[in-house]
Amino acid sequence: MSSVVLGVTGGIAAYKACEVLRRFTESGHDVTVVPTAAALEFVGAPTWAALSGKPVATDVWTSVAEVPHVRIGQQADLVLVAPATADLLARAAHGLADDLLTNTLLTARCPVVMAPAMHTEMWEHPATQSNVALLRERGVVVLEPAVGRLTGADTGKGRLPEPAEIHAAAVDVLERSAVAPVERDLAGRHVVVSAGGGREYLDPVRFLGNRSSGLQGWALARTAAVRGAEVTLVAANVDLPDPPGVRVVHVGSTVELGDAVRTAAESADAVVMSAAPADFRPLERSESKIKKAEDGSAPTLALAQNPDILAGLTRDRARAGQVIVGFAAETGDADHSVLDLGRAKLARKGCELLVVNDVSGGRVFGETDNEAVVLGSDGSLVEVPRGSKAALAHVIWDCVRDRW
Ligand code: CTP
């Protein structure tokens, strides 16, 4: 069981940290909450104690015999501060140690993730920006705030990302750091990820679709952003909160998916096609709902083939040196193994990398785990054992980075 410290600072978004905490405890983590005094103005100590099952303190003078100002940080496997105010970022950047949370940050040697939330002016202020840059330079993972409704009637950048995404990003960092240090090794690169499945409408209410959940694409986008990339996520019919710092473009049909991916790819260093476009669409779409016939006969559906987006991207490369990654969900057949089919598809699609999933028996779709083989056009083969979709995402980005 990993030991997580959840630092909470004094912003209105502190109430959302209750949901982050619940997600950690439900996923089997041992959580110590360290609120600042200002955080307790928003959400009281009994809430944190009840949700974490542990007493909480804000200062270094409680339970002194246990030396909490050193012990909590030393014993942590991960420190997450959510929300992190401008004040906390400043104190952490400058190594102040005037309460239990800042002492914990100084003694922790584990990965540290911060999810800032504040008004846009405070976020954009050069002082805050240079504090963030300094913290990142030292290896702290500072998530980008979301754009949206702020405390008052105003909107802008500075909103706390959704708790589910903060939790997912923090768990990714915790897992990844067991394998490799979490670095901003994709900084300065623009990557495009597609996720979800195309919906091909027959009429205003009916569509042909597929079972793609978008979870692998979300993991790819989230991990790339944590590693410093500028990320465009083209999402076809996925109902998940935006990953922190990721520009999400929502689309419906496969044709829209292709248009959005090609537009984003013009400035991209890598494109990862993890979406499941629909191979076919109804030849005609009825403007009104198709009615049942009186005589009980069923309509015949004529289909047209959709363009292959991935093959188009590799054929008309937007930029030299762009790394293009495809996915293949294969079941194998009597004559061909999953890998045989993967190699043939890699050659046919003309991409640099192909992530091959064995989906016999309906595996992978909608599951949180994945297992795959990453084939390279240079003949390379990387086996990724069963693990989280984030773990696979990291391996894919490692392969992409190595090709750059
Ligand atoms: N893909 C695409 N455009 C399509 C269909 C698929 O870009 N119209 C991409 C997927 O995003 C994936 C890869 O191609 O990255 C593999 O998709 P798949 O459907 O397995 O390949 P197909 O060429 O359709 O092969 P098969 O006949 O085996 O289904």
Coordinates of C-alpha atoms and ligand atoms in Angstrom, one line a residue:
M1 CA 0.0 0.0 0.0
S2 CA 1.5 3.3 -1.0
S3 CA 1.7 6.2 1.4
V4 CA 0.3 9.4 -0.1
V5 CA 0.4 12.8 1.5
L6 CA -2.4 15.1 0.3
G7 CA -1.6 18.7 0.9
V8 CA -4.6 21.0 0.7
T9 CA -4.2 24.8 0.6
G10 CA -6.6 27.7 1.1
G11 CA -8.5 28.1 -2.1
I12 CA -12.2 27.7 -2.8
A13 CA -11.4 24.5 -4.8
A14 CA -10.4 22.8 -1.5
Y15 CA -13.7 21.1 -1.4
K16 CA -12.8 19.2 -4.6
A17 CA -9.8 17.7 -2.7
C18 CA -12.3 15.7 -0.7
E19 CA -13.2 13.8 -3.9
V20 CA -9.4 13.4 -4.7
L21 CA -8.9 12.0 -1.2
R22 CA -11.9 9.6 -1.6
R23 CA -10.5 8.3 -4.9
F24 CA -7.1 7.6 -3.3
T25 CA -8.5 5.7 -0.3
E26 CA -10.9 3.7 -2.6
S27 CA -7.9 2.7 -4.8
G28 CA -6.2 1.3 -1.7
H29 CA -3.8 4.1 -0.8
D30 CA -2.9 5.2 2.7
V31 CA -3.5 8.9 2.8
T32 CA -2.3 11.5 5.3
V33 CA -4.0 14.9 4.7
V34 CA -1.9 18.0 5.5
P35 CA -4.1 21.1 5.1
T36 CA -2.8 24.6 5.6
A37 CA -4.5 26.8 8.2
A38 CA -6.1 28.7 5.3
A39 CA -7.5 25.4 3.8
L40 CA -9.3 24.8 7.1
E41 CA -11.2 28.1 6.5
F42 CA -12.8 26.3 3.5
V43 CA -13.1 22.7 4.7
G44 CA -12.7 21.8 8.3
A45 CA -10.4 19.3 10.0
P46 CA -13.2 16.8 10.8
T47 CA -13.9 16.3 7.1
W48 CA -10.3 15.4 6.4
A49 CA -10.0 13.2 9.5
A50 CA -13.2 11.3 8.7
L51 CA -12.4 10.8 5.0
S52 CA -8.7 9.8 5.6
G53 CA -9.3 7.9 8.9
K54 CA -6.4 9.8 10.5
P55 CA -6.0 12.9 12.6
V56 CA -4.9 16.0 10.7
A57 CA -2.6 18.9 11.7
T58 CA -1.6 22.1 10.0
D59 CA 1.3 23.1 12.3
V60 CA 4.5 21.5 13.5
W61 CA 3.5 21.7 17.2
T62 CA 1.0 18.9 17.2
S63 CA 2.2 15.4 18.3
V64 CA 5.8 16.8 18.5
A65 CA 7.1 13.6 20.1
E66 CA 6.5 11.9 16.7
V67 CA 8.5 14.6 14.9
P68 CA 5.8 15.0 12.2
H69 CA 7.5 17.8 10.4
V70 CA 10.2 15.4 9.2
R71 CA 8.5 12.0 9.4
I72 CA 5.5 12.7 7.2
G73 CA 7.6 13.8 4.3
Q74 CA 10.3 11.1 4.8
Q75 CA 7.7 8.3 4.8
A76 CA 5.7 9.4 1.8
D77 CA 5.7 7.6 -1.6
L78 CA 3.9 10.6 -3.2
V79 CA 3.1 14.1 -2.1
L80 CA 0.1 15.7 -4.0
V81 CA -0.9 19.3 -3.3
A82 CA -4.4 20.0 -4.6
P83 CA -5.4 22.8 -4.8
A84 CA -2.0 24.6 -4.7
T85 CA -2.5 28.3 -4.2
A86 CA -0.1 31.0 -5.6
D87 CA 1.1 31.4 -2.0
L88 CA 2.0 27.7 -1.6
L89 CA 3.8 27.7 -4.9
A90 CA 5.8 30.7 -3.8
R91 CA 6.6 29.2 -0.4
A92 CA 7.6 25.8 -1.9
A93 CA 9.7 27.4 -4.6
H94 CA 11.7 29.4 -2.0
G95 CA 12.0 26.6 0.5
L96 CA 10.1 28.2 3.3
A97 CA 9.1 25.9 6.1
D98 CA 6.5 27.8 8.1
D99 CA 3.9 25.1 8.5
L100 CA 3.5 21.4 8.4
L101 CA 2.9 21.2 4.6
T102 CA 6.0 23.2 3.6
N103 CA 8.1 21.2 6.1
T104 CA 6.8 18.0 4.5
L105 CA 7.7 19.3 1.0
L106 CA 11.3 20.0 2.2
T107 CA 11.7 16.5 3.7
A108 CA 10.0 14.5 1.0
R109 CA 12.3 12.7 -1.4
C110 CA 9.4 11.0 -3.3
P111 CA 7.7 12.4 -6.4
V112 CA 5.7 15.6 -5.8
V113 CA 2.7 16.7 -7.9
M114 CA 1.0 20.1 -7.6
A115 CA -2.4 21.0 -9.0
P116 CA -2.5 24.8 -8.9
A117 CA -5.8 26.7 -8.8
M118 CA -6.2 30.5 -8.6
H119 CA -7.5 33.4 -10.5
T120 CA -6.1 33.9 -14.0
E121 CA -4.3 37.1 -13.0
M122 CA -2.5 35.3 -10.2
W123 CA -1.6 32.3 -12.4
E124 CA -0.3 34.6 -15.2
H125 CA 1.7 36.8 -12.9
P126 CA 5.4 36.6 -13.6
A127 CA 6.1 35.7 -10.0
T128 CA 3.9 32.7 -10.1
Q129 CA 5.2 31.7 -13.5
S130 CA 8.8 31.8 -12.4
N131 CA 7.9 29.9 -9.2
V132 CA 6.3 27.2 -11.4
A133 CA 9.3 27.1 -13.7
L134 CA 11.6 26.7 -10.7
L135 CA 9.6 23.9 -9.2
R136 CA 9.5 22.1 -12.5
E137 CA 13.2 22.5 -12.9
R138 CA 13.6 20.7 -9.6
G139 CA 11.4 17.8 -10.7
V140 CA 8.1 18.8 -9.2
V141 CA 5.2 17.9 -11.6
V142 CA 3.1 21.0 -11.7
L143 CA -0.2 20.3 -13.6
E144 CA -1.6 23.1 -15.8
P145 CA -4.8 24.6 -14.4
A146 CA -7.9 24.1 -16.5
V147 CA -9.7 26.9 -18.3
G148 CA -13.3 27.5 -17.1
R149 CA -15.5 29.1 -14.5
L150 CA -13.6 30.6 -11.6
T151 CA -14.9 31.5 -8.1
G152 CA -17.0 34.4 -9.1
A153 CA -18.8 35.1 -12.3
D154 CA -15.5 35.2 -14.3
T155 CA -13.9 32.5 -16.4
G156 CA -10.4 31.9 -17.5
K157 CA -7.3 29.8 -16.8
G158 CA -6.8 28.8 -13.2
R159 CA -9.6 26.4 -12.5
L160 CA -8.6 23.2 -10.6
P161 CA -8.8 20.2 -13.0
E162 CA -11.5 17.6 -12.2
P163 CA -10.6 15.4 -9.2
A164 CA -10.7 12.2 -11.4
E165 CA -8.0 13.6 -13.6
I166 CA -5.9 14.9 -10.8
H167 CA -6.1 11.5 -9.1
A168 CA -5.2 9.7 -12.4
A169 CA -2.3 12.0 -13.1
A170 CA -0.9 11.6 -9.6
V171 CA -1.3 7.8 -9.7
D172 CA 0.5 7.8 -13.1
V173 CA 3.4 9.7 -11.6
L174 CA 3.6 7.4 -8.6
E175 CA 3.6 4.3 -10.9
R176 CA 6.0 5.7 -13.5
S177 CA 8.5 6.9 -10.9
A178 CA 8.9 3.3 -9.9
V179 CA 10.3 2.6 -13.4
A180 CA 11.9 5.9 -14.4
P181 CA 12.1 9.4 -13.1
V182 CA 9.2 11.6 -14.3
E183 CA 10.9 14.2 -16.5
R184 CA 9.7 16.9 -18.9
D185 CA 11.4 15.0 -21.7
L186 CA 8.7 15.9 -24.2
A187 CA 8.9 19.6 -23.6
G188 CA 8.9 21.7 -26.8
R189 CA 7.1 19.1 -28.7
H190 CA 3.5 19.2 -30.0
V191 CA 1.7 15.8 -30.0
V192 CA -1.7 14.9 -31.3
V193 CA -3.6 12.0 -29.8
S194 CA -7.0 10.7 -31.1
A195 CA -9.3 8.8 -28.7
G196 CA -12.8 7.3 -28.7
G197 CA -14.9 5.9 -31.5
G198 CA -16.5 7.5 -34.5
R199 CA -20.3 7.6 -34.6
E200 CA -21.9 7.3 -38.0
Y201 CA -25.5 8.5 -37.9
L202 CA -28.3 6.9 -40.0
D203 CA -30.8 9.6 -38.9
P204 CA -30.8 12.2 -36.0
V205 CA -31.1 9.5 -33.3
R206 CA -29.4 6.3 -34.5
F207 CA -25.8 5.6 -35.2
L208 CA -23.3 2.9 -36.0
G209 CA -20.6 2.9 -33.4
N210 CA -18.0 0.9 -31.6
R211 CA -16.9 0.0 -28.0
S212 CA -13.9 2.3 -27.8
S213 CA -13.9 3.9 -24.3
G214 CA -11.2 6.5 -25.0
L215 CA -9.3 5.5 -21.8
Q216 CA -6.1 4.6 -23.7
G217 CA -6.1 7.9 -25.6
W218 CA -6.8 9.8 -22.3
A219 CA -3.8 8.1 -20.7
L220 CA -1.6 9.0 -23.7
A221 CA -2.7 12.6 -23.5
R222 CA -2.4 12.9 -19.7
T223 CA 1.1 11.3 -19.6
A224 CA 2.4 13.4 -22.5
A225 CA 1.2 16.6 -20.7
V226 CA 2.9 15.5 -17.5
R227 CA 6.1 14.9 -19.5
G228 CA 5.9 18.5 -20.8
A229 CA 4.4 18.2 -24.3
E230 CA 1.9 20.5 -25.8
V231 CA -1.0 18.1 -26.4
T232 CA -4.0 18.2 -28.7
L233 CA -6.5 15.4 -27.9
V234 CA -9.1 14.8 -30.6
A235 CA -11.9 13.0 -28.8
A236 CA -14.7 11.2 -30.6
N237 CA -17.6 10.7 -28.3
V238 CA -15.7 10.4 -25.0
D239 CA -17.4 11.6 -21.9
L240 CA -14.4 12.0 -19.6
P241 CA -13.1 15.2 -18.0
D242 CA -10.3 17.1 -19.8
P243 CA -6.8 15.9 -18.7
P244 CA -4.9 18.8 -17.1
G245 CA -3.1 21.1 -19.6
V246 CA -4.5 19.3 -22.7
R247 CA -6.4 21.0 -25.5
V248 CA -9.4 18.8 -26.2
V249 CA -11.2 18.9 -29.6
H250 CA -14.5 17.1 -29.5
V251 CA -15.8 15.4 -32.7
G252 CA -18.6 13.0 -33.7
S253 CA -18.1 11.2 -37.0
T254 CA -15.0 9.6 -38.5
V255 CA -14.9 12.2 -41.2
E256 CA -14.8 15.0 -38.5
L257 CA -12.2 13.0 -36.6
G258 CA -10.0 12.9 -39.7
D259 CA -10.4 16.6 -40.4
A260 CA -9.5 17.5 -36.8
V261 CA -6.5 15.2 -36.7
R262 CA -5.1 16.4 -40.0
T263 CA -5.5 20.1 -38.9
A264 CA -3.8 19.4 -35.6
A265 CA -1.1 17.3 -37.3
E266 CA 0.1 20.2 -39.4
S267 CA 2.2 21.5 -36.4
A268 CA 2.7 18.1 -34.7
D269 CA 5.9 16.2 -34.0
A270 CA 3.9 13.0 -33.3
V271 CA 0.4 11.7 -34.0
V272 CA -0.9 8.8 -32.1
M273 CA -4.1 7.2 -33.6
S274 CA -5.5 5.4 -30.6
A275 CA -9.1 6.2 -31.7
A276 CA -11.3 3.6 -33.3
P277 CA -12.6 5.3 -36.4
A278 CA -15.5 3.6 -38.1
D279 CA -14.5 1.8 -41.2
F280 CA -18.0 2.4 -42.7
R281 CA -20.7 5.0 -42.6
P282 CA -24.2 4.9 -44.0
L283 CA -24.2 6.1 -47.6
E284 CA -27.1 8.4 -46.8
R285 CA -28.2 10.1 -43.6
S286 CA -31.9 10.8 -43.2
E287 CA -32.7 14.3 -42.0
S288 CA -35.7 12.9 -40.1
K289 CA -36.1 9.8 -37.9
I290 CA -36.5 6.7 -40.0
K291 CA -40.0 5.3 -39.3
K292 CA -41.0 1.6 -39.2
A293 CA -42.7 0.4 -42.3
E294 CA -46.4 -0.6 -42.0
D295 CA -45.7 -3.9 -43.7
G296 CA -43.1 -4.9 -41.2
S297 CA -40.2 -4.7 -43.7
A298 CA -36.8 -3.5 -42.5
P299 CA -34.8 -0.9 -44.4
T300 CA -31.6 -1.9 -46.1
L301 CA -28.6 0.0 -45.1
A302 CA -26.1 0.9 -47.8
L303 CA -22.6 1.7 -46.5
A304 CA -19.7 3.7 -47.8
Q305 CA -16.1 3.1 -46.7
N306 CA -14.6 5.9 -44.6
P307 CA -11.1 7.1 -45.5
D308 CA -8.2 5.5 -43.6
I309 CA -7.0 8.5 -41.5
L310 CA -3.8 6.8 -40.4
A311 CA -2.8 5.7 -43.9
G312 CA -3.6 9.3 -45.1
L313 CA -1.3 10.8 -42.5
T314 CA 1.7 8.7 -43.4
R315 CA 1.1 9.2 -47.1
D316 CA 0.8 13.0 -47.0
R317 CA 3.2 13.7 -44.1
A318 CA 2.6 17.2 -42.8
R319 CA 6.1 17.5 -41.4
A320 CA 9.4 15.8 -42.0
G321 CA 10.5 13.7 -39.0
Q322 CA 6.9 13.4 -37.7
V323 CA 6.5 10.1 -35.8
I324 CA 3.1 8.5 -36.5
V325 CA 1.8 5.7 -34.3
G326 CA -1.1 3.4 -35.1
F327 CA -3.0 0.9 -33.0
A328 CA -4.2 -2.5 -34.1
A329 CA -6.8 -4.5 -32.2
E330 CA -6.3 -8.1 -33.5
T331 CA -7.7 -11.5 -32.7
G332 CA -5.5 -13.6 -34.9
D333 CA -7.1 -16.4 -37.0
A334 CA -6.4 -20.0 -38.0
D335 CA -3.5 -19.0 -40.3
H336 CA -2.1 -15.9 -38.7
S337 CA -0.9 -15.0 -35.2
V338 CA -1.7 -11.6 -33.7
L339 CA 1.9 -10.6 -34.3
D340 CA 1.8 -11.7 -38.0
L341 CA -1.2 -9.5 -38.6
G342 CA 0.4 -6.7 -36.7
R343 CA 3.5 -6.7 -38.8
A344 CA 1.5 -6.8 -42.0
K345 CA -0.7 -3.9 -40.8
L346 CA 2.4 -1.8 -39.8
A347 CA 3.7 -2.2 -43.4
R348 CA 0.3 -1.4 -44.9
K349 CA -0.3 1.7 -42.8
G350 CA 3.3 3.1 -43.3
C351 CA 3.6 4.3 -39.7
E352 CA 6.7 4.3 -37.5
L353 CA 5.1 2.4 -34.7
L354 CA 2.2 0.1 -34.3
V355 CA 0.7 -0.8 -30.9
V356 CA -0.8 -4.3 -31.2
N357 CA -3.4 -5.4 -28.7
D358 CA -4.7 -9.0 -28.6
V359 CA -8.5 -8.5 -28.2
S360 CA -9.6 -12.1 -28.4
G361 CA -12.6 -12.6 -26.2
G362 CA -13.5 -8.8 -26.0
R363 CA -10.4 -8.0 -23.9
V364 CA -9.1 -4.4 -23.5
F365 CA -12.3 -2.4 -24.5
G366 CA -13.3 -0.3 -21.5
E367 CA -10.8 -2.0 -19.1
T368 CA -8.4 0.0 -17.1
D369 CA -5.5 -2.4 -17.9
N370 CA -3.9 -3.1 -21.1
E371 CA -1.2 -5.4 -22.5
A372 CA 0.5 -4.8 -25.9
V373 CA 3.4 -5.2 -28.2
V374 CA 4.9 -2.1 -29.8
L375 CA 6.2 -2.9 -33.2
G376 CA 8.6 -0.5 -35.0
S377 CA 9.1 0.0 -38.7
D378 CA 12.8 -0.5 -38.0
G379 CA 12.0 -4.1 -36.9
S380 CA 12.0 -3.3 -33.2
L381 CA 9.6 -5.1 -30.8
V382 CA 8.8 -3.9 -27.3
E383 CA 6.6 -6.2 -25.2
V384 CA 4.5 -4.3 -22.6
P385 CA 3.2 -6.7 -19.9
R386 CA -0.3 -6.3 -18.5
G387 CA -0.5 -3.0 -16.6
S388 CA -2.2 0.3 -16.5
K389 CA -3.0 2.1 -19.7
A390 CA -0.8 4.9 -18.4
A391 CA 2.2 2.5 -18.2
L392 CA 1.6 1.5 -21.8
A393 CA 1.3 5.2 -22.7
H394 CA 4.7 5.9 -21.1
V395 CA 6.3 3.1 -23.2
I396 CA 4.8 4.5 -26.4
W397 CA 6.1 8.0 -25.6
D398 CA 9.5 6.5 -24.8
C399 CA 9.5 4.9 -28.3
V400 CA 8.4 8.1 -29.9
R401 CA 11.0 10.2 -28.1
D402 CA 13.7 7.7 -29.1
R403 CA 12.7 8.1 -32.8
W404 CA 12.9 12.0 -32.5
Ligands
CTP1 N1 -7.7 3.8 -38.6 C1 -7.8 5.0 -39.2 N2 -8.8 5.3 -40.0 C2 -9.7 4.3 -40.3 C3 -9.6 3.1 -39.6 C4 -8.5 2.9 -38.8 O1 -6.9 5.9 -39.0 N3 -10.8 4.5 -41.1 C5 -6.5 3.6 -37.7 C6 -6.9 3.3 -36.2 O2 -6.9 4.5 -35.4 C7 -5.7 2.5 -35.8 C8 -5.3 1.8 -37.0 O3 -5.8 2.5 -38.1 O4 -4.6 3.3 -35.3 C9 -5.7 0.3 -37.1 O5 -7.1 0.2 -37.3 P1 -7.8 -1.1 -37.9 O6 -9.2 -0.8 -38.0 O7 -7.4 -2.2 -37.0 O8 -7.1 -1.3 -39.3 P2 -7.7 -1.7 -40.6 O9 -6.8 -1.1 -41.6 O10 -9.2 -1.3 -40.7 O11 -7.6 -3.2 -40.7 P3 -8.6 -4.4 -40.4 O12 -9.1 -4.7 -41.8 O13 -7.8 -5.4 -39.8 O14 -9.7 -3.9 -39.5

